[in-house]
Each structure stands twice: as structure tokens, then as C-alpha cells.
Amino acid sequence: MAQESATHEILIALAFIYGLIFGSFANVVGYRLPRGESVVWPGSHCPNCGRDLAAWELVPVLSWLVLRGRCRTCKVPISWRYPAIELATGVAFALSAATSSGNYAKLAVWWAFWLYLASAVGCDLTSLILPDVLTLPAGVIFFLGSGLTGIRTWLMAAAGAAVGYAIVAAIHFVTGGKMGMGDAKLNLGIGAMLGPGYMVMAFVLAAIYGMLAALPLRLAGRVKPQQPIPFAPFLALAAATCAFVGPDLWHLYARLTGLGP
């Protein structure tokens, strides 16, 4: 029993490290993909001065801290989103490992899902674009991954993808396009992994998270009334909330509303 516990703890630690590394790659995808650039070539460089980065400048989170959030050559600030996405991906990988119950096929799909969401968040934060080349294949991949590994039944995976897409599509048409269809395509993969019920919960939570984040920014004058705000970060956070504590939230809601025992 002690050996199994130690092995599980090692897996969680390794998952966190791998998550940091993949989160760093997600940052590359998030910056380059909306610009039509290769995510493989050229190597990592400062987007301002163009200098190739040394290996020690590419260590997730730590390099940003050592450099104090600035390029060591041109001193231009390095966005906080880089360490934030790396840390978030590392935490998601570790939590998935902690709750995997030894099913490594499901774990691999969840890890791919967190990498996908981290990349989508990076795209939305840098350009307010969720490229079809990222979201549409992901919808297919996570429908297959969810169904094949039993994360959701085939029916629930399909229904979740359909519900996720339909929610945003309806808002898009009702509001005259104020909410982009990129979020609808992002929801194809999210819905396939969560199923229809938790997809609805995730969207409601994302709206709440978005309002909580936008309100103080608008009161402080940092966001104008008609200024678009990236929604993918809130969808990703809501998806993670539902994936890890969704049943607990539902039971709490049921008790508070009298729908449950």
C-alpha cells in the first residue's frame, strides 16, 4: 500500500512537470497559430528584438521569474500570460493524475484536453482569435477520445458537443454577432468531454467568471463598455471546474434549491 501511494505521488509530481512543459508549448501555439506562423520553426525568440532565447530562458515559470518578466536584451516586458498558462496546465495535469484511478487511457485524453484548452486560451488572449485549424479538429479528436475511453458515452459526447455549439450559436445570432462563433467551435471539444449537463453548467460558470473579472476592470477604466473580452479563458476555467468538482457543485445546487435530498 505504501509503495502504491509513493508511486501515485511520483506520477502526480511528474504530471505537474510535464504540464509545465506542455503549457510552455501551448504558449507558442497561442502566439503563433493565429498569425499563421509555424509552431515548430524558427526556434523560440523574443518577438520584439528577435534574439534567439537561450535554453535557460525557456524553463517554464522559473525563467520568467529570474528575468523579472522582461527580455534580458531589449527589456520589453514578457506577458504574465506565459507563466500563468504554464502553471495552469501543470496544475490541470497533476489534478488529472491524482484522480485518474489508474486508467491511463482516460488520463492521456484529459492531458490532451488541457493542452488544447491552454493553446486556445493563448490564442484568445493574444489575438482574440480561435483558429478553426485548432478548434474543429479538436472537436473530432475529443469526441473520439471521450467515447473510446468511456469518459462519456458516445451519445453523451455527441450531445455535449451539440449543446455546447448550440448555446454560443444561439447567442451569436440573437446578439447580431457580439459573441464570436470561435467560442462555439471551442465548445465542440469541451462538450464532448463534459457531456450536455456539465456543458450547460460550464457555460453558466464561464459567464459568471467573465462578469466577475470584467466588472472591476471596467470600473477601473481598463476595459471600455464595448471592448471585446476574450471568453476562452473563462470557458477553460469553467470546464476545469466541472471536470474536477462538477458533481459536488451539482449536489450543492440541488440542496440549496430543494431539488435534492
Short mmCIF file of C-alpha atoms in Angstrom, two decimals:
data_model
loop_
_atom_site.label_atom_id
_atom_site.label_comp_id
_atom_site.label_asym_id
_atom_site.label_seq_id
_atom_site.Cartn_x
_atom_site.Cartn_y
_atom_site.Cartn_z
CA MET A 1 0.00 0.00 0.00
CA ALA A 2 2.81 2.42 0.90
CA GLN A 3 4.58 1.61 -2.37
CA GLU A 4 1.40 2.26 -4.37
CA SER A 5 0.95 5.59 -2.58
CA ALA A 6 4.54 6.60 -3.32
CA THR A 7 4.14 5.63 -6.99
CA HIS A 8 0.96 7.69 -7.21
CA GLU A 9 2.67 10.72 -5.68
CA ILE A 10 5.54 10.39 -8.15
CA LEU A 11 3.03 10.24 -11.02
CA ILE A 12 1.36 13.44 -9.78
CA ALA A 13 4.71 15.23 -9.48
CA LEU A 14 5.77 14.13 -12.96
CA ALA A 15 2.38 15.15 -14.32
CA PHE A 16 2.87 18.64 -12.93
CA ILE A 17 6.32 18.92 -14.54
CA TYR A 18 5.06 17.63 -17.88
CA GLY A 19 2.13 20.02 -17.62
CA LEU A 20 4.51 22.95 -17.20
CA ILE A 21 6.43 21.85 -20.28
CA PHE A 22 3.31 21.36 -22.39
CA GLY A 23 1.99 24.65 -21.08
CA SER A 24 5.11 26.30 -22.46
CA PHE A 25 4.37 24.73 -25.85
CA ALA A 26 0.76 25.93 -25.59
CA ASN A 27 2.13 29.47 -25.27
CA VAL A 28 3.99 29.03 -28.54
CA VAL A 29 0.84 27.73 -30.23
CA GLY A 30 -1.24 30.53 -28.75
CA TYR A 31 1.09 33.23 -30.08
CA ARG A 32 1.99 31.81 -33.48
CA LEU A 33 -1.08 29.94 -34.73
CA PRO A 34 -3.39 32.98 -35.09
CA ARG A 35 -0.61 34.72 -37.01
CA GLY A 36 -0.24 31.85 -39.46
CA GLU A 37 3.28 31.05 -38.25
CA SER A 38 4.82 27.62 -37.79
CA VAL A 39 4.75 26.36 -34.21
CA VAL A 40 7.96 24.41 -34.84
CA TRP A 41 10.24 26.76 -36.79
CA PRO A 42 12.01 29.08 -36.09
CA GLY A 43 13.08 28.40 -32.54
CA SER A 44 11.90 30.45 -29.58
CA HIS A 45 12.90 34.10 -29.80
CA CYS A 46 11.94 37.47 -28.42
CA PRO A 47 9.08 38.80 -30.57
CA ASN A 48 10.37 42.36 -30.06
CA CYS A 49 14.12 42.21 -30.71
CA GLY A 50 14.21 38.83 -32.47
CA ARG A 51 17.06 37.40 -30.35
CA ASP A 52 17.09 33.60 -30.07
CA LEU A 53 16.42 32.55 -26.49
CA ALA A 54 18.98 30.52 -24.57
CA ALA A 55 17.97 27.19 -23.05
CA TRP A 56 17.89 28.62 -19.53
CA GLU A 57 15.41 31.27 -20.68
CA LEU A 58 12.93 28.57 -21.68
CA VAL A 59 12.42 26.91 -18.29
CA PRO A 60 8.68 27.20 -17.54
CA VAL A 61 7.77 29.80 -14.89
CA LEU A 62 11.28 29.92 -13.39
CA SER A 63 12.82 31.73 -16.35
CA TRP A 64 10.10 34.38 -16.22
CA LEU A 65 10.80 34.89 -12.52
CA VAL A 66 14.58 35.05 -12.97
CA LEU A 67 14.21 37.52 -15.84
CA ARG A 68 11.71 39.51 -13.74
CA GLY A 69 9.24 39.39 -16.58
CA ARG A 70 11.46 41.19 -19.11
CA CYS A 71 13.63 40.28 -22.09
CA ARG A 72 17.25 40.37 -20.91
CA THR A 73 18.30 42.15 -24.13
CA CYS A 74 15.65 44.72 -25.04
CA LYS A 75 13.98 44.84 -21.59
CA VAL A 76 10.49 44.70 -23.12
CA PRO A 77 8.01 43.15 -20.64
CA ILE A 78 7.17 39.47 -21.06
CA SER A 79 3.43 38.99 -20.58
CA TRP A 80 2.16 37.41 -17.37
CA ARG A 81 0.12 35.01 -19.52
CA TYR A 82 3.23 32.88 -20.15
CA PRO A 83 3.79 31.69 -16.57
CA ALA A 84 0.02 31.73 -15.88
CA ILE A 85 -0.74 29.30 -18.72
CA GLU A 86 2.23 27.11 -17.78
CA LEU A 87 1.15 26.90 -14.15
CA ALA A 88 -2.49 26.31 -15.01
CA THR A 89 -1.58 23.47 -17.36
CA GLY A 90 0.73 21.94 -14.77
CA VAL A 91 -1.99 22.03 -12.12
CA ALA A 92 -4.57 20.54 -14.50
CA PHE A 93 -2.19 17.71 -15.46
CA ALA A 94 -1.45 16.99 -11.80
CA LEU A 95 -5.11 17.02 -10.72
CA SER A 96 -6.00 14.67 -13.57
CA ALA A 97 -3.25 12.31 -12.47
CA ALA A 98 -4.43 12.49 -8.86
CA THR A 99 -7.97 11.49 -9.86
CA SER A 100 -7.13 9.06 -12.68
CA SER A 101 -7.69 5.83 -10.68
CA GLY A 102 -5.06 4.12 -12.80
CA ASN A 103 -6.92 4.50 -16.12
CA TYR A 104 -4.06 5.81 -18.24
CA ALA A 105 -6.07 5.92 -21.46
CA LYS A 106 -8.51 8.39 -19.93
CA LEU A 107 -5.63 10.27 -18.34
CA ALA A 108 -3.93 10.71 -21.71
CA VAL A 109 -7.14 12.11 -23.22
CA TRP A 110 -7.59 14.53 -20.33
CA TRP A 111 -3.99 15.70 -20.67
CA ALA A 112 -4.52 16.32 -24.38
CA PHE A 113 -7.68 18.23 -23.49
CA TRP A 114 -5.87 20.53 -21.06
CA LEU A 115 -3.16 21.16 -23.67
CA TYR A 116 -5.89 22.05 -26.16
CA LEU A 117 -7.59 24.47 -23.77
CA ALA A 118 -4.27 26.07 -22.82
CA SER A 119 -3.50 26.62 -26.51
CA ALA A 120 -6.96 28.06 -27.14
CA VAL A 121 -6.62 30.42 -24.17
CA GLY A 122 -3.25 31.58 -25.50
CA CYS A 123 -4.78 32.26 -28.93
CA ASP A 124 -7.68 34.22 -27.48
CA LEU A 125 -5.54 36.28 -25.11
CA THR A 126 -3.01 37.25 -27.79
CA SER A 127 -5.30 37.87 -30.76
CA LEU A 128 -8.98 37.38 -29.85
CA ILE A 129 -8.96 34.60 -32.45
CA LEU A 130 -9.75 30.90 -32.01
CA PRO A 131 -8.45 29.40 -35.27
CA ASP A 132 -10.57 26.75 -36.99
CA VAL A 133 -7.41 24.73 -37.57
CA LEU A 134 -7.27 24.26 -33.80
CA THR A 135 -10.91 24.02 -32.72
CA LEU A 136 -12.51 21.94 -35.47
CA PRO A 137 -10.03 19.01 -35.39
CA ALA A 138 -10.17 19.13 -31.58
CA GLY A 139 -13.93 18.66 -31.69
CA VAL A 140 -13.47 15.42 -33.61
CA ILE A 141 -10.49 14.27 -31.55
CA PHE A 142 -12.21 14.72 -28.19
CA PHE A 143 -15.46 13.19 -29.40
CA LEU A 144 -13.49 10.08 -30.35
CA GLY A 145 -11.28 10.20 -27.26
CA SER A 146 -14.22 10.65 -24.92
CA GLY A 147 -16.25 7.86 -26.49
CA LEU A 148 -13.43 5.36 -26.95
CA THR A 149 -12.12 5.66 -23.39
CA GLY A 150 -15.52 5.85 -21.72
CA ILE A 151 -15.13 9.37 -20.36
CA ARG A 152 -18.63 9.85 -21.77
CA THR A 153 -20.84 7.50 -23.74
CA TRP A 154 -20.94 8.14 -27.47
CA LEU A 155 -24.41 9.62 -27.11
CA MET A 156 -23.43 11.94 -24.25
CA ALA A 157 -20.26 13.04 -26.06
CA ALA A 158 -22.24 13.88 -29.19
CA ALA A 159 -24.99 15.61 -27.20
CA GLY A 160 -22.46 17.61 -25.20
CA ALA A 161 -20.72 18.84 -28.35
CA ALA A 162 -24.06 19.75 -29.93
CA VAL A 163 -25.30 21.59 -26.83
CA GLY A 164 -22.02 23.48 -26.42
CA TYR A 165 -22.09 24.63 -30.03
CA ALA A 166 -25.80 25.48 -29.97
CA ILE A 167 -25.57 27.68 -26.86
CA VAL A 168 -22.99 30.02 -28.37
CA ALA A 169 -24.51 29.88 -31.86
CA ALA A 170 -27.88 31.00 -30.44
CA ILE A 171 -26.27 33.90 -28.55
CA HIS A 172 -24.28 34.83 -31.67
CA PHE A 173 -27.38 35.15 -33.83
CA VAL A 174 -29.59 36.77 -31.17
CA THR A 175 -26.97 39.44 -30.39
CA GLY A 176 -26.03 40.08 -34.01
CA GLY A 177 -22.59 38.56 -33.69
CA LYS A 178 -21.46 40.12 -30.42
CA MET A 179 -20.30 36.67 -29.31
CA GLY A 180 -17.96 35.04 -31.80
CA MET A 181 -18.52 31.65 -33.36
CA GLY A 182 -14.98 30.70 -32.37
CA ASP A 183 -16.30 30.02 -28.87
CA ALA A 184 -18.99 27.75 -30.36
CA LYS A 185 -16.32 25.70 -32.12
CA LEU A 186 -14.23 25.63 -28.95
CA ASN A 187 -17.27 24.17 -27.17
CA LEU A 188 -17.37 21.18 -29.52
CA GLY A 189 -14.39 19.65 -27.73
CA ILE A 190 -15.44 20.88 -24.29
CA GLY A 191 -18.94 19.48 -24.67
CA ALA A 192 -17.67 16.12 -25.91
CA MET A 193 -15.56 15.78 -22.76
CA LEU A 194 -18.15 17.07 -20.27
CA GLY A 195 -21.44 15.84 -21.69
CA PRO A 196 -24.55 18.04 -22.12
CA GLY A 197 -25.41 18.64 -18.46
CA TYR A 198 -21.96 19.73 -17.38
CA MET A 199 -21.55 21.67 -20.64
CA VAL A 200 -24.51 23.84 -19.62
CA MET A 201 -23.05 24.19 -16.12
CA ALA A 202 -19.68 25.14 -17.59
CA PHE A 203 -21.19 27.85 -19.77
CA VAL A 204 -23.08 29.35 -16.83
CA LEU A 205 -19.92 29.30 -14.72
CA ALA A 206 -17.91 30.85 -17.56
CA ALA A 207 -20.40 33.71 -17.77
CA ILE A 208 -20.13 34.23 -14.01
CA TYR A 209 -16.33 34.12 -14.10
CA GLY A 210 -16.34 36.56 -17.00
CA MET A 211 -18.58 39.05 -15.19
CA LEU A 212 -16.51 38.81 -12.01
CA ALA A 213 -13.35 39.54 -14.00
CA ALA A 214 -14.77 42.24 -16.27
CA LEU A 215 -16.64 44.29 -13.68
CA PRO A 216 -13.61 45.54 -11.69
CA LEU A 217 -11.67 46.13 -14.92
CA ARG A 218 -14.48 48.28 -16.29
CA LEU A 219 -14.92 50.15 -13.03
CA ALA A 220 -11.19 50.89 -13.10
CA GLY A 221 -11.45 52.12 -16.68
CA ARG A 222 -9.13 49.44 -18.06
CA VAL A 223 -11.87 47.91 -20.21
CA LYS A 224 -14.26 50.08 -22.22
CA PRO A 225 -18.01 49.25 -22.37
CA GLN A 226 -17.91 47.94 -25.97
CA GLN A 227 -14.42 46.48 -25.80
CA PRO A 228 -14.38 42.73 -26.60
CA ILE A 229 -13.09 40.45 -23.88
CA PRO A 230 -11.59 37.01 -24.58
CA PHE A 231 -14.04 34.37 -23.38
CA ALA A 232 -11.91 31.25 -23.88
CA PRO A 233 -10.08 31.68 -20.53
CA PHE A 234 -13.40 31.63 -18.69
CA LEU A 235 -14.68 28.63 -20.66
CA ALA A 236 -11.44 26.78 -19.88
CA LEU A 237 -11.64 27.61 -16.17
CA ALA A 238 -15.30 26.57 -16.10
CA ALA A 239 -14.52 23.32 -17.92
CA ALA A 240 -11.84 22.53 -15.34
CA THR A 241 -14.26 23.36 -12.52
CA CYS A 242 -16.85 20.94 -13.92
CA ALA A 243 -14.28 18.24 -14.64
CA PHE A 244 -12.89 18.21 -11.11
CA VAL A 245 -15.76 19.31 -8.84
CA GLY A 246 -18.81 19.26 -11.11
CA PRO A 247 -20.72 16.58 -9.15
CA ASP A 248 -20.05 18.37 -5.86
CA LEU A 249 -21.33 21.65 -7.31
CA TRP A 250 -24.45 19.97 -8.64
CA HIS A 251 -25.20 18.33 -5.29
CA LEU A 252 -24.71 21.69 -3.54
CA TYR A 253 -27.04 23.39 -6.02
CA ALA A 254 -29.64 20.63 -5.60
CA ARG A 255 -29.60 21.01 -1.81
CA LEU A 256 -29.83 24.79 -1.92
CA THR A 257 -32.73 24.76 -4.38
CA GLY A 258 -34.55 21.83 -2.82
CA LEU A 259 -34.08 19.65 -5.89
CA GLY A 260 -32.16 17.03 -3.95
CA PRO A 261 -32.31 15.24 -0.61
#
